[in-house]
Coordinates of C-alpha atoms in Angstrom, one line a residue:
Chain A
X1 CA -17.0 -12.3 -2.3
X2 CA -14.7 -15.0 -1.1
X3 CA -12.1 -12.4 -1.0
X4 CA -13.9 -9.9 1.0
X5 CA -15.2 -12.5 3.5
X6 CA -11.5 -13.7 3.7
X7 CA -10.5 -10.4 4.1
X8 CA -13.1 -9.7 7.5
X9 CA -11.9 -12.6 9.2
X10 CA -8.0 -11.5 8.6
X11 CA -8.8 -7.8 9.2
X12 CA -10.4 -9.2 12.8
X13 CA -7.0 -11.2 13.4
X14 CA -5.4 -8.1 12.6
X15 CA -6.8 -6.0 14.9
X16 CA -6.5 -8.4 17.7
X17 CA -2.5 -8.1 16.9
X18 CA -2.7 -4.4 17.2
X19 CA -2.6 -3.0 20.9
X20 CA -4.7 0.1 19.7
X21 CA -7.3 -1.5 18.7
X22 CA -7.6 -4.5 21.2
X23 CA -7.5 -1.6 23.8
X24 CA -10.2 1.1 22.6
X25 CA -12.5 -1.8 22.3
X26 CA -11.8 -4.2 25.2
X27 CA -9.2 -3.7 27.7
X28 CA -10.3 0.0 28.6
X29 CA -13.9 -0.6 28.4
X30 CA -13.9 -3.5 30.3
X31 CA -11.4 -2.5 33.3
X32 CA -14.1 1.1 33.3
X33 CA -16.9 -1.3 33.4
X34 CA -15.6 -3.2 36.2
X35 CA -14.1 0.1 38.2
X36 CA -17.2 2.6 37.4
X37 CA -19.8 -0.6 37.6
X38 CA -18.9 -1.2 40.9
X39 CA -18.9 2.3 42.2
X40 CA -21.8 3.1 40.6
X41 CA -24.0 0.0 42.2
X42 CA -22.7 0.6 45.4
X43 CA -23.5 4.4 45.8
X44 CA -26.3 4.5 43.7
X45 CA -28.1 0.9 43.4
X46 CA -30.8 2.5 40.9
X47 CA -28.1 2.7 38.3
X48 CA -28.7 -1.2 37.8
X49 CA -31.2 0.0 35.5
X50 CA -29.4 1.7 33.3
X51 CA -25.8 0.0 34.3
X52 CA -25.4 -1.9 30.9
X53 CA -26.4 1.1 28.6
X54 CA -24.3 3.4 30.1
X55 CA -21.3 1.2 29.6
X56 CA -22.2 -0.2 26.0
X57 CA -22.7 4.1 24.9
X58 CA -18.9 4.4 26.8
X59 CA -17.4 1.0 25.0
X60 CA -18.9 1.7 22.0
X61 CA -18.0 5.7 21.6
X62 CA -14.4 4.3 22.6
X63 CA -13.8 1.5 20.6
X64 CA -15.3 3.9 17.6
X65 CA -13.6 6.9 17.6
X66 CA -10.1 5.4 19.3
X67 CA -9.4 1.9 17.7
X68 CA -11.3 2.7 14.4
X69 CA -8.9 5.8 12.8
X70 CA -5.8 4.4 13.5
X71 CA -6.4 1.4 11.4
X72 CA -7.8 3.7 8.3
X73 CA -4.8 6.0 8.6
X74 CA -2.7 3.1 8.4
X75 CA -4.1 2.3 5.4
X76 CA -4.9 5.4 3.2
X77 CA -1.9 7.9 5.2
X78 CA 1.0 5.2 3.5
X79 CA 1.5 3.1 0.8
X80 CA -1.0 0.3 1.5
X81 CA -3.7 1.6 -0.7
X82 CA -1.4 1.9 -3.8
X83 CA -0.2 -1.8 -3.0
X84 CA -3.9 -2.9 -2.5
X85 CA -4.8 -1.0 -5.6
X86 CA -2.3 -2.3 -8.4
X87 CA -3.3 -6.1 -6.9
X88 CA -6.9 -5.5 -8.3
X89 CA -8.1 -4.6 -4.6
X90 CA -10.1 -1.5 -4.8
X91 CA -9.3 1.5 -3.4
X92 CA -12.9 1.2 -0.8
X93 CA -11.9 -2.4 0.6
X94 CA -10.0 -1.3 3.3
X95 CA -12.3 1.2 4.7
X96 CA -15.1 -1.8 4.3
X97 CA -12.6 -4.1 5.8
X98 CA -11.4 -2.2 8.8
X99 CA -15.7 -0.9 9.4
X100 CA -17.2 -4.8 9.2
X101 CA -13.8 -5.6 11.8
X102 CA -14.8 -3.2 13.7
X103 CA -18.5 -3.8 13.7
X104 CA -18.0 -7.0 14.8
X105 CA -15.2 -6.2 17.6
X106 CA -17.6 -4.0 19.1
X107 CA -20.5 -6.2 18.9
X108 CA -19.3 -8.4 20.8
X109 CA -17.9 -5.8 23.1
X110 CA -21.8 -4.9 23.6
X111 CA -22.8 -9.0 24.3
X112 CA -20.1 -9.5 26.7
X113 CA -21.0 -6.2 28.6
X114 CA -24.6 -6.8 28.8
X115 CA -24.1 -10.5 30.2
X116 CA -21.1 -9.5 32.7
X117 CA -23.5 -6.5 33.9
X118 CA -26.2 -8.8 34.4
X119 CA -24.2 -11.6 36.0
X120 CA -21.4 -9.1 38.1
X121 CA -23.6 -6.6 39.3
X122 CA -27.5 -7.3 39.0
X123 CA -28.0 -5.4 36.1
X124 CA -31.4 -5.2 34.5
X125 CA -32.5 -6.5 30.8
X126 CA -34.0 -4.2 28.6
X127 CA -37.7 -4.9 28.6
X128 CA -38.0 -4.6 24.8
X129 CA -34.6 -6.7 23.6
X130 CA -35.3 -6.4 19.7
X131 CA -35.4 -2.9 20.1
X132 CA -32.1 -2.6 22.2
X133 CA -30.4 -4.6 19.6
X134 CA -32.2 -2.1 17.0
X135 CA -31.0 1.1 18.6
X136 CA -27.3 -0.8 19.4
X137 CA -26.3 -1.2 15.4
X138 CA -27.9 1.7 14.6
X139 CA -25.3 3.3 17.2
X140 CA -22.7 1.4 16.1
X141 CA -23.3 2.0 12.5
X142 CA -23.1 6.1 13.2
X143 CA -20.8 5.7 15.6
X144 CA -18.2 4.3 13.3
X145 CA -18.7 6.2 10.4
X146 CA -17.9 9.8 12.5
X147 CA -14.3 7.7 13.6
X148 CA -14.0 7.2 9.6
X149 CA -14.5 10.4 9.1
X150 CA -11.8 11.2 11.4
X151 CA -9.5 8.1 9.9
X152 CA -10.0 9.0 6.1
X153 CA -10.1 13.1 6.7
X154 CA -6.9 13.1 8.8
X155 CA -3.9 11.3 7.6
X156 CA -1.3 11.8 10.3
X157 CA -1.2 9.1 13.2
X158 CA -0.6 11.9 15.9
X159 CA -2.8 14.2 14.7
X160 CA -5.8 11.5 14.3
X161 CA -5.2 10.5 17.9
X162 CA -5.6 14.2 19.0
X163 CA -8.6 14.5 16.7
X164 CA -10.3 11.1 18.1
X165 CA -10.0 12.0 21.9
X166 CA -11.5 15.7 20.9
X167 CA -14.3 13.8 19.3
X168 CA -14.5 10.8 22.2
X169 CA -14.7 13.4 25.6
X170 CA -17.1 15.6 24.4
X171 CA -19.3 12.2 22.9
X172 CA -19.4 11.2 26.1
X173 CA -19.4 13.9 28.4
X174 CA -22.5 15.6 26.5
X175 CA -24.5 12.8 25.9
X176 CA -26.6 12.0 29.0
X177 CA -25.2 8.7 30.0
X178 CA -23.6 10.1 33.3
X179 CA -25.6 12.6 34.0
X180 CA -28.8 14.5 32.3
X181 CA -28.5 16.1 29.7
X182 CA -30.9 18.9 30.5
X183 CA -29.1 20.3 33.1
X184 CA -26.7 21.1 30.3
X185 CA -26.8 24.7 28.8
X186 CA -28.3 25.0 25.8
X187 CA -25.2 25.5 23.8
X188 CA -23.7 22.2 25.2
X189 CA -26.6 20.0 24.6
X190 CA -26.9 21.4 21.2
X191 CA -23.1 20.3 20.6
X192 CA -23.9 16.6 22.6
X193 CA -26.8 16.1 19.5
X194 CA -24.2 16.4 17.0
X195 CA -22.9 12.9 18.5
X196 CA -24.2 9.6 18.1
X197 CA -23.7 9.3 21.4
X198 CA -26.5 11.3 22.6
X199 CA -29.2 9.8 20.8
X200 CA -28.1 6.2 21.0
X201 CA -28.0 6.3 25.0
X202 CA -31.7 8.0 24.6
X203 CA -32.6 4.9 22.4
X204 CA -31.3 2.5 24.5
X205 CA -32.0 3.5 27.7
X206 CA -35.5 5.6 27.2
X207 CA -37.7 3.1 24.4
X208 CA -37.7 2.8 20.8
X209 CA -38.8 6.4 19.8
X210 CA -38.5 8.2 16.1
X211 CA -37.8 11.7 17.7
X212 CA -34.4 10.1 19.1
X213 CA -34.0 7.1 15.6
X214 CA -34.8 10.1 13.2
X215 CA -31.8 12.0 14.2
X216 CA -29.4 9.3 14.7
X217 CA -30.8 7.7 11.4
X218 CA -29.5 11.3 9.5
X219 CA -26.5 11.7 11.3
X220 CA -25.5 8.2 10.0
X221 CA -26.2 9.4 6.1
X222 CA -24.2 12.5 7.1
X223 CA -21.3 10.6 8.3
X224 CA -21.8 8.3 6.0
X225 CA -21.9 10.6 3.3
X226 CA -18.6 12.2 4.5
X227 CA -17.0 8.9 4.3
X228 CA -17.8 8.2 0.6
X229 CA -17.0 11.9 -0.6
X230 CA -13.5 11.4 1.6
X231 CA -13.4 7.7 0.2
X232 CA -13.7 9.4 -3.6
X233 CA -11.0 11.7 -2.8
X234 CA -8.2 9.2 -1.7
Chain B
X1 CA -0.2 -6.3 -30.9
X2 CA 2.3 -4.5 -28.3
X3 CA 1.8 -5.0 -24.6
X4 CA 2.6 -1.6 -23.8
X5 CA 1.9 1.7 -25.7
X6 CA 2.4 5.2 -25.0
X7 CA 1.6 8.1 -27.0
X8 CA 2.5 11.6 -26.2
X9 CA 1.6 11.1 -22.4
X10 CA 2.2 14.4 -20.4
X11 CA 1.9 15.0 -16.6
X12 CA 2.7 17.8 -14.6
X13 CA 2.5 18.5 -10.7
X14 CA 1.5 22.2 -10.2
X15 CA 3.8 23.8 -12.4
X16 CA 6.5 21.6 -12.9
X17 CA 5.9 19.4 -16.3
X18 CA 7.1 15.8 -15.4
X19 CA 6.3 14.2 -18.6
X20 CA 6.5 16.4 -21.5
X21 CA 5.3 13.9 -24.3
X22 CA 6.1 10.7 -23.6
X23 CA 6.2 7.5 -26.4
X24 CA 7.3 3.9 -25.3
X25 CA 6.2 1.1 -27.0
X26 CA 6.6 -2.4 -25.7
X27 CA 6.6 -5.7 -27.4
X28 CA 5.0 -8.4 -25.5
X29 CA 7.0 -11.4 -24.3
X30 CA 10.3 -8.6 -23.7
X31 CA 12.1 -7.8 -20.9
X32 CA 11.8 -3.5 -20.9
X33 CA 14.1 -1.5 -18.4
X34 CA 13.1 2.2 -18.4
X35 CA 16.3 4.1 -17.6
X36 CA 16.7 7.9 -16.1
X37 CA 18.7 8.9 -13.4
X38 CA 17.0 10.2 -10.6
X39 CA 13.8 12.7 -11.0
X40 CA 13.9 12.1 -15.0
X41 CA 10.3 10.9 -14.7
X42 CA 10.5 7.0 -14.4
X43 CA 8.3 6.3 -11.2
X44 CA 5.4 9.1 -12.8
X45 CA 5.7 7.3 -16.1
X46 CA 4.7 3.6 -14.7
X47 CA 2.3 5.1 -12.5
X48 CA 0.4 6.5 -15.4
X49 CA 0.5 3.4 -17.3
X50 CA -0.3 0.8 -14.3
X51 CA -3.3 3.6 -14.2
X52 CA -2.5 4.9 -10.3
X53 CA -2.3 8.1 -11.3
X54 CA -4.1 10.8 -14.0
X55 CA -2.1 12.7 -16.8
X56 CA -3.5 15.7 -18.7
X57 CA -2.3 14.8 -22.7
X58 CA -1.9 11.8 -24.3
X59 CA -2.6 8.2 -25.1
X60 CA -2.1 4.8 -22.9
X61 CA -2.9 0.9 -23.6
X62 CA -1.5 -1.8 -21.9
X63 CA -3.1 -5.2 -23.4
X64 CA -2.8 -7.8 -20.7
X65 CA -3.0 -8.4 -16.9
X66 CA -0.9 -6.1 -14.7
X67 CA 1.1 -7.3 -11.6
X68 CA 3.3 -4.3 -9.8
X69 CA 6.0 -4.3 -7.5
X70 CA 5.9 -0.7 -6.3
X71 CA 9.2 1.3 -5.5
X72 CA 7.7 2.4 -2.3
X73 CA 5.3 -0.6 -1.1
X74 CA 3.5 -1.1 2.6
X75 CA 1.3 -3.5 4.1
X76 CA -0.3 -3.2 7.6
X77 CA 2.4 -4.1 10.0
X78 CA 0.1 -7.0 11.9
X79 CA -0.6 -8.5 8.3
X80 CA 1.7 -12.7 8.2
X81 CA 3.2 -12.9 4.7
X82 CA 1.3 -15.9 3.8
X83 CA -1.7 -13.9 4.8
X84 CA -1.2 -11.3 2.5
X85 CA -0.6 -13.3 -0.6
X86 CA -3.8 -15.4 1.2
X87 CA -5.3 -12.4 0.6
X88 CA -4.1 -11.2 -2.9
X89 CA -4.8 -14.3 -4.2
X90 CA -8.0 -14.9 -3.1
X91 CA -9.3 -11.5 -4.2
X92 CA -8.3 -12.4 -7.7
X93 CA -9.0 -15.7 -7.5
X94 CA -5.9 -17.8 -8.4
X95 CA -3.7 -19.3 -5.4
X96 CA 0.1 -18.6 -4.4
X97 CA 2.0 -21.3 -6.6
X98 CA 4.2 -23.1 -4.2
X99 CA 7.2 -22.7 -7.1
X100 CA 7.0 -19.4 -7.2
X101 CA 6.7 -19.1 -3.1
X102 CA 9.8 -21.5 -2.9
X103 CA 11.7 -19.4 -5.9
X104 CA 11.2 -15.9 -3.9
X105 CA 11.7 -17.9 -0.2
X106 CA 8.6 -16.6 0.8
X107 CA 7.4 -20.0 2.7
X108 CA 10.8 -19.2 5.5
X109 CA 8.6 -16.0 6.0
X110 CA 5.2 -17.2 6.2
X111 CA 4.4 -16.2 9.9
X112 CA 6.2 -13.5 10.4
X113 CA 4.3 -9.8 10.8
X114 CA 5.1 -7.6 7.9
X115 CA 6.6 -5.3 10.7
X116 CA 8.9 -7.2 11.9
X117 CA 10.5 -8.3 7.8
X118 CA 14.0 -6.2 6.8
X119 CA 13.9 -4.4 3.5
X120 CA 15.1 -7.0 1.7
X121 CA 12.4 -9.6 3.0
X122 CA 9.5 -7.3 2.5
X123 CA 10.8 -7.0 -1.1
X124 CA 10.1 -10.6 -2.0
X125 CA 6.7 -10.5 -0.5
X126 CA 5.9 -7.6 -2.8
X127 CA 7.1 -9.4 -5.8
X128 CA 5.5 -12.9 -5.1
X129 CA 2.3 -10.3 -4.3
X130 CA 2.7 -8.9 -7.7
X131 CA 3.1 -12.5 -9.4
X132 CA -0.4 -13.7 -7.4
X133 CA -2.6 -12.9 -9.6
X134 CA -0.9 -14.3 -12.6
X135 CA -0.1 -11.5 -14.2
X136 CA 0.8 -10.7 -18.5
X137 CA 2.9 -8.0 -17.6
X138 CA 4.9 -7.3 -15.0
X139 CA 6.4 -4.0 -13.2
X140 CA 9.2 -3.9 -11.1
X141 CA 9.9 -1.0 -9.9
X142 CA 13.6 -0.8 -8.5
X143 CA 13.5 -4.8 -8.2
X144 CA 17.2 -5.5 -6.6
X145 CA 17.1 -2.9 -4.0
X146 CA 17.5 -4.0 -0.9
X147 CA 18.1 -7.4 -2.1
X148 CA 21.2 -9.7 -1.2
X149 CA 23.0 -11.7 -3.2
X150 CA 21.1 -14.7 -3.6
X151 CA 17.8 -12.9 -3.5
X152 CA 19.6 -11.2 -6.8
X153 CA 20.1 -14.3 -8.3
X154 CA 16.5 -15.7 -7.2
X155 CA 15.3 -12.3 -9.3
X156 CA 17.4 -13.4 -12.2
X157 CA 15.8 -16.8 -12.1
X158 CA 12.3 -16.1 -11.9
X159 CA 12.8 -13.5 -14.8
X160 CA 14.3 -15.8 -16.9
X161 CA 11.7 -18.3 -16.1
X162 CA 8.9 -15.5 -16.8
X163 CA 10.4 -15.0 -20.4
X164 CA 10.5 -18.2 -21.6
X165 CA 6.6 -18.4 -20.3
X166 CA 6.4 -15.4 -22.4
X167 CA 5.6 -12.5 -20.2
X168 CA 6.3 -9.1 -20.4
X169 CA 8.1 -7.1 -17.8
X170 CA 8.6 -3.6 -17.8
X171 CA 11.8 -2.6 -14.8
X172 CA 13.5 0.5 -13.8
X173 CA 16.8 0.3 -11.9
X174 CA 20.3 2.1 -11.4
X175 CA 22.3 -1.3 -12.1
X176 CA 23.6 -1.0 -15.7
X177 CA 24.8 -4.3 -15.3
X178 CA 21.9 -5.7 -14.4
X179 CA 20.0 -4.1 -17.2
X180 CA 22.5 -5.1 -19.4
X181 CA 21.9 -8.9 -18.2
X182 CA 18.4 -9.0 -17.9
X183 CA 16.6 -6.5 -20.5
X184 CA 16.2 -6.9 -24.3
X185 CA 15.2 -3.5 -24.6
X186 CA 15.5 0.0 -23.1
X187 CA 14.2 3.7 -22.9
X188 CA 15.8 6.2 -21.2
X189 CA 14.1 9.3 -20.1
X190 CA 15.7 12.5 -20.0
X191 CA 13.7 15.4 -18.4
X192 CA 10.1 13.7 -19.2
X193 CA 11.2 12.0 -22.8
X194 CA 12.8 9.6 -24.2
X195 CA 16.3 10.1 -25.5
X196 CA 17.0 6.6 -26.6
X197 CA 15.3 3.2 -27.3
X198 CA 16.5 0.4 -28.4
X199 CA 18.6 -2.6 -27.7
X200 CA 21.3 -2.5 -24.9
X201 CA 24.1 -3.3 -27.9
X202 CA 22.3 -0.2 -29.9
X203 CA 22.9 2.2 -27.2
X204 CA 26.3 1.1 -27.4
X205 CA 26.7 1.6 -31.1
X206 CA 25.4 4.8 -30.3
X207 CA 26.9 6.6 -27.6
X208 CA 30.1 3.9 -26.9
X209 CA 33.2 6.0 -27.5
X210 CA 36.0 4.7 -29.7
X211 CA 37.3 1.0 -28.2
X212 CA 40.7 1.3 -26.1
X213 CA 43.1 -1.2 -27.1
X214 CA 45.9 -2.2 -24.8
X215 CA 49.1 -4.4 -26.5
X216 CA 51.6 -6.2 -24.3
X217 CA 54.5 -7.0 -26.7
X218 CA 57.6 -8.4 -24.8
X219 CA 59.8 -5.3 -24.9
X220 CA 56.7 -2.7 -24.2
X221 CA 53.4 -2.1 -23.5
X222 CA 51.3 -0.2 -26.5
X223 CA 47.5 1.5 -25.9
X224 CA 45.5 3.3 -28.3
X225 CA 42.3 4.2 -29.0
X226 CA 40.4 2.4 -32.1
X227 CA 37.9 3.9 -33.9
X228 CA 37.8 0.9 -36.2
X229 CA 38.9 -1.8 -34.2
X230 CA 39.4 -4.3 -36.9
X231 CA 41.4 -2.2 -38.9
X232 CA 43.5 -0.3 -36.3
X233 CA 44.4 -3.5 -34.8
X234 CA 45.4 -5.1 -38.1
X235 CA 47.2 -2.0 -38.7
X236 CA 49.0 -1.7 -35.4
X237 CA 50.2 -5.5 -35.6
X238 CA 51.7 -5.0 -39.3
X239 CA 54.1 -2.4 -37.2
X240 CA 55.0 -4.5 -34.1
X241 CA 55.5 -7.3 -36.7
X242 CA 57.8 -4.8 -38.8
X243 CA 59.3 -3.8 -36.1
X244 CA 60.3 -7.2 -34.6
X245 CA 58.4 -7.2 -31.7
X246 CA 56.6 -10.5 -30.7
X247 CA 52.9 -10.1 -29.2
X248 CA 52.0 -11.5 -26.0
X249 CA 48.3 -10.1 -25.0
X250 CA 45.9 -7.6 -26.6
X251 CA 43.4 -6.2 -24.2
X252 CA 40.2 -4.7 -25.2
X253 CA 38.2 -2.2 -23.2
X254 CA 35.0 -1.2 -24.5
X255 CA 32.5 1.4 -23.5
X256 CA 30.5 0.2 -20.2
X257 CA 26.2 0.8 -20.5
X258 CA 26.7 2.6 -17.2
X259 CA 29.2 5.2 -19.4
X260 CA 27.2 5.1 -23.0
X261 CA 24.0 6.2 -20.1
X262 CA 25.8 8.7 -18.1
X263 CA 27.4 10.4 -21.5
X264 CA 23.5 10.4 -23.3
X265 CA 21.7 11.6 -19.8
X266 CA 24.2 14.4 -19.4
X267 CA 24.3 15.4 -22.6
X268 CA 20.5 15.7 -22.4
X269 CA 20.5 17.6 -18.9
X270 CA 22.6 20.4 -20.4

């Protein structure tokens, strides 16, 4: 226990040290909160409402699928598992490492988006606040096991990047949080419900309701599941 | 009880049989080199035992803690030495023994990013990871390489420091001499078996051609070769004394390890 909880806290250290990582889940997010916030406030002030969603859904789908993969690739596309292994470190503990890291990165992500949008640009608090925090790790949690997928199923840094910005545009693009999702056709909203994405920005920006948690609840134990049969295989 | 035994362990990749019945036995407390030149089986063989990899046939059981020092070893390029052995350690839970750090001259490197160590620096790291956890026997796969001089003799050291603590390590390398300095005992693999065990001096005896014997008297120089050195010496100085000639220097060449291995292994790649 003392090693894993020792291993967290270095894993966060680390990915503060790599660019890739301290981009996806802060820089980017945080220069598109500032940029998009602004224009969005100022043409349409409505979007207050729904400001601090619509970024936490982007920062979130981001910092998942970008910063996430590289880190697992690093470590189960080279030599590091093997080293990890024969020091009595199984095989599992750096997917777990690099998942709790990331967890936490983009948690706070979420709290320092929700008080900037509050304080920078008037955004609104979610009336129900448990819920919101809910529906946030429950999007975090699917969100990051569809960028393991993606970090455990492809081991090639090039090819992982190409795989996680397929995955990121269409997240965010289908899922609602820039513009409805009905007046998708039928086809592409049925591709945006494959993605966390799409039901977490219902959750968090429509009320706590099980027709959106059911479906995000199974695509978690799908990508979940993909995880530990990928996990088995390395 | 041995630390290390192997019985009739086979492993093949697709069709190509790496290990075609394999037996090693290791005593504990002995320094082991496993010998083969290059594809002979070797790296497949320690994988098997340190349990990193399945075989199809045969028997392994390695009684005692394992620490390894892999031939091709990574760590995440953000990761500070000292945090990795932090790290090592604590998941076993021992601690980094500042001997052992000051031995291997790992505390020089403690802050620096795994990245941004040369080969011979990321070396050390892996061996004082593989010594972390306080291991019974250790593996060192290709030790030196990439190593300079004094991190050579640091190796040396700590070896000889693990024996007399009685530990058991199990190396490969392509040094001869270093074999020859360091190991007790050896196997060397030919094509997935081994062709020879035994002592360094017993491989020798075994394959070490006849001994060449050079004789500087003071009006020429004589060489021969001696099958039996004793008595073709003697021999040969009864005639120079016959003959008048006064002795100055006898030479002795003997058969290197490096020549008694390449004669066996190409014998055995025929």
């Amino acid at each position: 226990m003392k090693g894993l909880f020792y291993g967290v806290l270095l894993q966060w250290k680390m990915d503060l040290r790599s660019k890739t990582m301290l981009i996806a889940c802060y820089l980017v997010p945080l220069a598109f909160f500032v940029l998009m916030g602004g224009i969005f406030v100022s043409i349409m002030p409505e979007s207050r409402q729904t400001l601090t969603q619509t970024m936490t859904v982007f920062a979130i789908s981001m910092g998942a699928l970008i910063g996430l993969p590289p880190t697992l690739v690093e470590f189960y596309g080279s030599d590091i598992r093997k080293v990890y292994q024969v020091s009595g470190i199984p095989g599992w503990v750096g997917f777990v490492l690099a998942m709790l890291s990331a967890f936490c990165h983009l948690l706070l992500m979420s709290v320092l988006l929700f008080g900037l949008s509050f304080v920078c640009f008037g955004g609104e608090i979610p009336s129900n606040l448990q819920e919101y925090v809910l529906a946030l790790i429950l999007l975090l949690l699917t969100s990051l096991f569809m960028a393991g997928v993606v970090g455990l199923g492809v081991k090639d840094q090039a090819k992982t990047s190409l795989f996680s910005i397929l995955l990121f545009l269409p997240s965010i693009l289908l899922s609602g949080v820039f513009f409805p999702a009905e007046l998708l056709s039928p086809v592409l909203e049925g591709v945006g419900k494959c993605f966390p994405a799409f039901w977490g920005s219902r959750l968090l920006m429509g009320g706590f309701h099980w027709t959106d948690i059911l479906p995000l609840v199974g695509l978690l134990f799908l990508y979940g599941g993909i995880c530990i049969l990928l996990l088995k295989k390395n | 009880m041995k630390a290390i035994q192997v019985e009739k362990l086979r492993k093949s990749y697709g069709a190509h049989e790496v290990l075609r019945g394999l037996d090693l036995a290791v005593e504990q407390g002995e320094v082991f080199a496993l010998l083969g030149v290059n594809g002979a089986g070797k790296t497949t063989a320690l994988e098997c035992i340190q349990g990193l990899r399945s075989y199809e046939k045969g028997q392994v059981s390695v009684n005692g803690r394992m620490g390894v020092q892999l031939q091709s070893a990574s760590l995440p390029f953000s990761i500070r030495a000292m945090e990795a052995l932090s790290l090592f350690a604590r998941w076993n839970g021992t601690r980094a023994e500042p001997g052992l750090l000051e031995t291997l001259g790992i505390h020089e490197l403690g802050k620096q990013l795994y990245g941004k160590l040369s080969p011979g620096q990321k070396q050390r790291l892996h061996l004082a990871l593989a010594l972390v956890g306080d291991p019974d026997i250790l593996f060192l796969d290709e030790p030196t390489a990439g190593l300079d001089v004094q991190g050579r003799m640091a190796l040396r050291n700590l070896l000889a420091q693990l024996k007399r603590q009685g530990k058991t390590v199990v190396l490969t390398s392509h040094d001869m001499g270093e074999v020859e300095n360091l190991c007790d005992t050896l196997a060397i693999l030919a094509k997935g078996k081994v062709v020879f065990a035994g002592t360094p001096q017993q491989l020798r005896q075994q394959e070490g051609r006849a001994n060449k014997v050079i004789l500087h008297t003071e009006g020429e120089t004589i060489c021969f070769s001696a099958e039996d050195l004793g008595r073709d010496l003697l021999s040969q100085l009864e005639l120079c004394r016959a003959a008048g000639q006064k002795v100055l220097d006898i030479q002795v060449e003997r058969d290197s390890l490096e020549q008694c291995f390449l004669r066996l292994t190409k014998e055995e790649n025929r």
